[in-house]
Amino acid sequence: MQDGPSQTVREEQNTRYYRLISEFDSITGVWVLLNMSFNDHGEPIVTTPTDPIKDFYREAGRVPRGLTPRQSTGWVLMCS
């Protein structure tokens, strides 16, 4: 496990991000967001919606045939 610097956000500093955290808290009861790059060691940072899927299958030892990145916008990957 690694640790990193924490960052606090005040509403007057960044209203949109503060509201995002507040809304996340009201939905989940968790007032902390983790912001990190999503990539396997030695791999480039995820840039498409299919990159995390490929990483998942690669970790499991199998990459689905024909899985190729597609241009897209508005995707959010949520893991629990």
Short mmCIF file of N, CA and C in Angstrom, two decimals, residues 3-80:
data_model
loop_
_atom_site.label_atom_id
_atom_site.label_comp_id
_atom_site.label_asym_id
_atom_site.label_seq_id
_atom_site.Cartn_x
_atom_site.Cartn_y
_atom_site.Cartn_z
N ASP A 3 1.10 5.59 0.19
CA ASP A 3 0.38 6.78 0.64
C ASP A 3 0.80 7.95 -0.22
N GLY A 4 0.06 9.00 -0.12
CA GLY A 4 0.36 10.18 -0.93
C GLY A 4 -0.13 11.42 -0.22
N PRO A 5 0.11 12.55 -0.82
CA PRO A 5 -0.32 13.79 -0.19
C PRO A 5 -1.84 13.93 -0.19
N SER A 6 -2.36 14.48 0.88
CA SER A 6 -3.79 14.77 0.91
C SER A 6 -4.02 16.21 0.48
N GLN A 7 -5.20 16.48 0.01
CA GLN A 7 -5.54 17.83 -0.45
C GLN A 7 -6.91 18.18 0.10
N THR A 8 -7.03 19.33 0.70
CA THR A 8 -8.33 19.80 1.15
C THR A 8 -8.87 20.79 0.13
N VAL A 9 -10.18 20.87 0.08
CA VAL A 9 -10.84 21.77 -0.88
C VAL A 9 -11.86 22.60 -0.12
N ARG A 10 -11.74 23.90 -0.23
CA ARG A 10 -12.73 24.81 0.34
C ARG A 10 -13.62 25.32 -0.78
N GLU A 11 -14.87 25.57 -0.46
CA GLU A 11 -15.84 25.99 -1.49
C GLU A 11 -15.38 27.23 -2.24
N GLU A 12 -14.77 28.17 -1.53
CA GLU A 12 -14.34 29.40 -2.19
C GLU A 12 -13.11 29.18 -3.10
N GLN A 13 -12.39 28.08 -2.91
CA GLN A 13 -11.24 27.77 -3.76
C GLN A 13 -11.67 27.17 -5.10
N ASN A 14 -12.59 26.20 -5.03
CA ASN A 14 -12.99 25.47 -6.23
C ASN A 14 -14.43 25.01 -6.04
N THR A 15 -15.35 25.86 -6.38
CA THR A 15 -16.78 25.62 -6.12
C THR A 15 -17.27 24.33 -6.77
N ARG A 16 -16.93 24.10 -8.01
CA ARG A 16 -17.43 22.91 -8.72
C ARG A 16 -16.92 21.61 -8.09
N TYR A 17 -15.63 21.56 -7.77
CA TYR A 17 -15.07 20.35 -7.16
C TYR A 17 -15.63 20.15 -5.76
N TYR A 18 -15.77 21.23 -5.01
CA TYR A 18 -16.34 21.15 -3.67
C TYR A 18 -17.77 20.59 -3.73
N ARG A 19 -18.55 21.06 -4.68
CA ARG A 19 -19.93 20.57 -4.82
C ARG A 19 -19.96 19.11 -5.26
N LEU A 20 -19.02 18.71 -6.10
CA LEU A 20 -18.92 17.30 -6.49
C LEU A 20 -18.67 16.43 -5.27
N ILE A 21 -17.72 16.82 -4.44
CA ILE A 21 -17.42 16.05 -3.23
C ILE A 21 -18.64 16.04 -2.30
N SER A 22 -19.29 17.18 -2.15
CA SER A 22 -20.48 17.26 -1.29
C SER A 22 -21.60 16.36 -1.79
N GLU A 23 -21.82 16.35 -3.10
CA GLU A 23 -22.86 15.50 -3.67
C GLU A 23 -22.50 14.02 -3.52
N PHE A 24 -21.24 13.69 -3.72
CA PHE A 24 -20.78 12.31 -3.52
C PHE A 24 -21.04 11.89 -2.08
N ASP A 25 -20.75 12.78 -1.13
CA ASP A 25 -21.00 12.51 0.29
C ASP A 25 -22.49 12.29 0.55
N SER A 26 -23.34 13.13 -0.02
CA SER A 26 -24.78 12.99 0.24
C SER A 26 -25.34 11.69 -0.33
N ILE A 27 -24.76 11.19 -1.42
CA ILE A 27 -25.23 9.95 -2.03
C ILE A 27 -24.66 8.72 -1.32
N THR A 28 -23.37 8.77 -0.97
CA THR A 28 -22.69 7.58 -0.47
C THR A 28 -22.40 7.60 1.03
N GLY A 29 -22.42 8.78 1.64
CA GLY A 29 -22.01 8.89 3.04
C GLY A 29 -20.49 8.91 3.20
N VAL A 30 -19.78 8.99 2.09
CA VAL A 30 -18.31 9.05 2.09
C VAL A 30 -17.90 10.42 1.59
N TRP A 31 -17.14 11.14 2.39
CA TRP A 31 -16.78 12.52 2.02
C TRP A 31 -15.36 12.63 1.47
N VAL A 32 -14.81 11.52 1.06
CA VAL A 32 -13.45 11.52 0.52
C VAL A 32 -13.48 10.98 -0.91
N LEU A 33 -12.80 11.65 -1.81
CA LEU A 33 -12.61 11.15 -3.17
C LEU A 33 -11.14 10.81 -3.35
N LEU A 34 -10.88 9.72 -4.01
CA LEU A 34 -9.51 9.34 -4.32
C LEU A 34 -9.25 9.66 -5.78
N ASN A 35 -8.27 10.49 -6.01
CA ASN A 35 -7.92 10.89 -7.36
C ASN A 35 -6.54 10.32 -7.65
N MET A 36 -6.48 9.39 -8.59
CA MET A 36 -5.20 8.77 -8.90
C MET A 36 -5.16 8.38 -10.37
N SER A 37 -3.98 8.17 -10.86
CA SER A 37 -3.88 7.66 -12.22
C SER A 37 -4.30 6.19 -12.21
N PHE A 38 -4.85 5.74 -13.29
CA PHE A 38 -5.31 4.36 -13.38
C PHE A 38 -4.52 3.67 -14.48
N ASN A 39 -3.52 2.93 -14.07
CA ASN A 39 -2.72 2.18 -15.02
C ASN A 39 -1.91 1.12 -14.27
N ASP A 40 -1.62 0.05 -14.96
CA ASP A 40 -0.75 -0.98 -14.40
C ASP A 40 0.69 -0.49 -14.45
N HIS A 41 1.52 -1.08 -13.61
CA HIS A 41 2.94 -0.72 -13.58
C HIS A 41 3.54 -0.88 -14.98
N GLY A 42 4.16 0.18 -15.46
CA GLY A 42 4.80 0.14 -16.77
C GLY A 42 3.88 0.42 -17.94
N GLU A 43 2.59 0.58 -17.67
CA GLU A 43 1.63 0.87 -18.73
C GLU A 43 1.31 2.37 -18.74
N PRO A 44 0.93 2.92 -19.89
CA PRO A 44 0.54 4.34 -19.92
C PRO A 44 -0.78 4.55 -19.16
N ILE A 45 -1.03 5.78 -18.76
CA ILE A 45 -2.26 6.12 -18.04
C ILE A 45 -3.46 5.86 -18.94
N VAL A 46 -4.53 5.38 -18.34
CA VAL A 46 -5.78 5.09 -19.06
C VAL A 46 -6.29 6.36 -19.72
N THR A 47 -6.64 6.25 -21.02
CA THR A 47 -7.14 7.42 -21.74
C THR A 47 -8.44 7.16 -22.49
N THR A 48 -8.88 5.91 -22.54
CA THR A 48 -10.12 5.58 -23.23
C THR A 48 -10.98 4.70 -22.34
N PRO A 49 -12.28 4.61 -22.59
CA PRO A 49 -13.14 3.76 -21.77
C PRO A 49 -12.77 2.27 -21.84
N THR A 50 -12.15 1.83 -22.91
CA THR A 50 -11.80 0.41 -23.01
C THR A 50 -10.47 0.07 -22.34
N ASP A 51 -9.63 1.06 -22.08
CA ASP A 51 -8.34 0.79 -21.43
C ASP A 51 -8.49 0.06 -20.10
N PRO A 52 -9.38 0.50 -19.19
CA PRO A 52 -9.50 -0.22 -17.92
C PRO A 52 -10.01 -1.64 -18.10
N ILE A 53 -10.85 -1.86 -19.10
CA ILE A 53 -11.37 -3.21 -19.35
C ILE A 53 -10.22 -4.11 -19.80
N LYS A 54 -9.40 -3.59 -20.71
CA LYS A 54 -8.24 -4.37 -21.15
C LYS A 54 -7.30 -4.65 -19.99
N ASP A 55 -7.06 -3.65 -19.12
CA ASP A 55 -6.20 -3.86 -17.96
C ASP A 55 -6.77 -4.95 -17.04
N PHE A 56 -8.08 -4.92 -16.83
CA PHE A 56 -8.73 -5.91 -15.98
C PHE A 56 -8.50 -7.32 -16.53
N TYR A 57 -8.76 -7.51 -17.81
CA TYR A 57 -8.59 -8.83 -18.40
C TYR A 57 -7.12 -9.24 -18.49
N ARG A 58 -6.24 -8.27 -18.72
CA ARG A 58 -4.81 -8.58 -18.77
C ARG A 58 -4.36 -9.08 -17.40
N GLU A 59 -4.83 -8.43 -16.33
CA GLU A 59 -4.49 -8.87 -14.98
C GLU A 59 -5.01 -10.27 -14.71
N ALA A 60 -6.17 -10.59 -15.27
CA ALA A 60 -6.77 -11.91 -15.09
C ALA A 60 -6.12 -12.95 -16.00
N GLY A 61 -5.22 -12.51 -16.88
CA GLY A 61 -4.51 -13.43 -17.73
C GLY A 61 -5.14 -13.65 -19.09
N ARG A 62 -6.14 -12.85 -19.42
CA ARG A 62 -6.77 -13.02 -20.73
C ARG A 62 -7.26 -11.66 -21.23
N VAL A 63 -6.99 -11.35 -22.45
CA VAL A 63 -7.47 -10.12 -23.08
C VAL A 63 -8.50 -10.53 -24.13
N PRO A 64 -9.72 -10.03 -24.05
CA PRO A 64 -10.75 -10.41 -25.03
C PRO A 64 -10.32 -10.06 -26.44
N ARG A 65 -10.54 -10.96 -27.36
CA ARG A 65 -10.21 -10.70 -28.76
C ARG A 65 -11.09 -9.58 -29.31
N GLY A 66 -10.48 -8.75 -30.14
CA GLY A 66 -11.24 -7.70 -30.80
C GLY A 66 -11.54 -6.49 -29.94
N LEU A 67 -11.03 -6.45 -28.71
CA LEU A 67 -11.27 -5.29 -27.86
C LEU A 67 -10.31 -4.19 -28.27
N THR A 68 -10.84 -3.15 -28.85
CA THR A 68 -10.00 -2.04 -29.30
C THR A 68 -10.56 -0.73 -28.76
N PRO A 69 -9.69 0.24 -28.50
CA PRO A 69 -10.16 1.53 -27.99
C PRO A 69 -11.09 2.22 -28.98
N ARG A 70 -12.08 2.89 -28.48
CA ARG A 70 -13.01 3.68 -29.29
C ARG A 70 -13.00 5.12 -28.75
N GLN A 71 -13.14 6.06 -29.65
CA GLN A 71 -13.24 7.46 -29.26
C GLN A 71 -14.59 7.68 -28.59
N SER A 72 -14.61 8.28 -27.42
CA SER A 72 -15.88 8.54 -26.77
C SER A 72 -15.71 9.65 -25.74
N THR A 73 -16.82 10.19 -25.29
CA THR A 73 -16.78 11.25 -24.29
C THR A 73 -17.84 10.97 -23.24
N GLY A 74 -17.66 11.57 -22.09
CA GLY A 74 -18.66 11.48 -21.04
C GLY A 74 -18.69 10.17 -20.27
N TRP A 75 -17.64 9.37 -20.33
CA TRP A 75 -17.61 8.10 -19.61
C TRP A 75 -17.05 8.31 -18.21
N VAL A 76 -17.62 7.61 -17.26
CA VAL A 76 -17.10 7.58 -15.90
C VAL A 76 -17.03 6.12 -15.49
N LEU A 77 -15.89 5.68 -14.99
CA LEU A 77 -15.75 4.32 -14.50
C LEU A 77 -15.83 4.37 -13.00
N MET A 78 -16.78 3.65 -12.42
CA MET A 78 -16.93 3.61 -10.97
C MET A 78 -16.70 2.18 -10.51
N CYS A 79 -15.84 2.01 -9.54
CA CYS A 79 -15.55 0.69 -8.99
C CYS A 79 -15.93 0.69 -7.52
N SER A 80 -16.33 -0.45 -7.04
CA SER A 80 -16.63 -0.55 -5.61
C SER A 80 -16.01 -1.81 -5.06
#
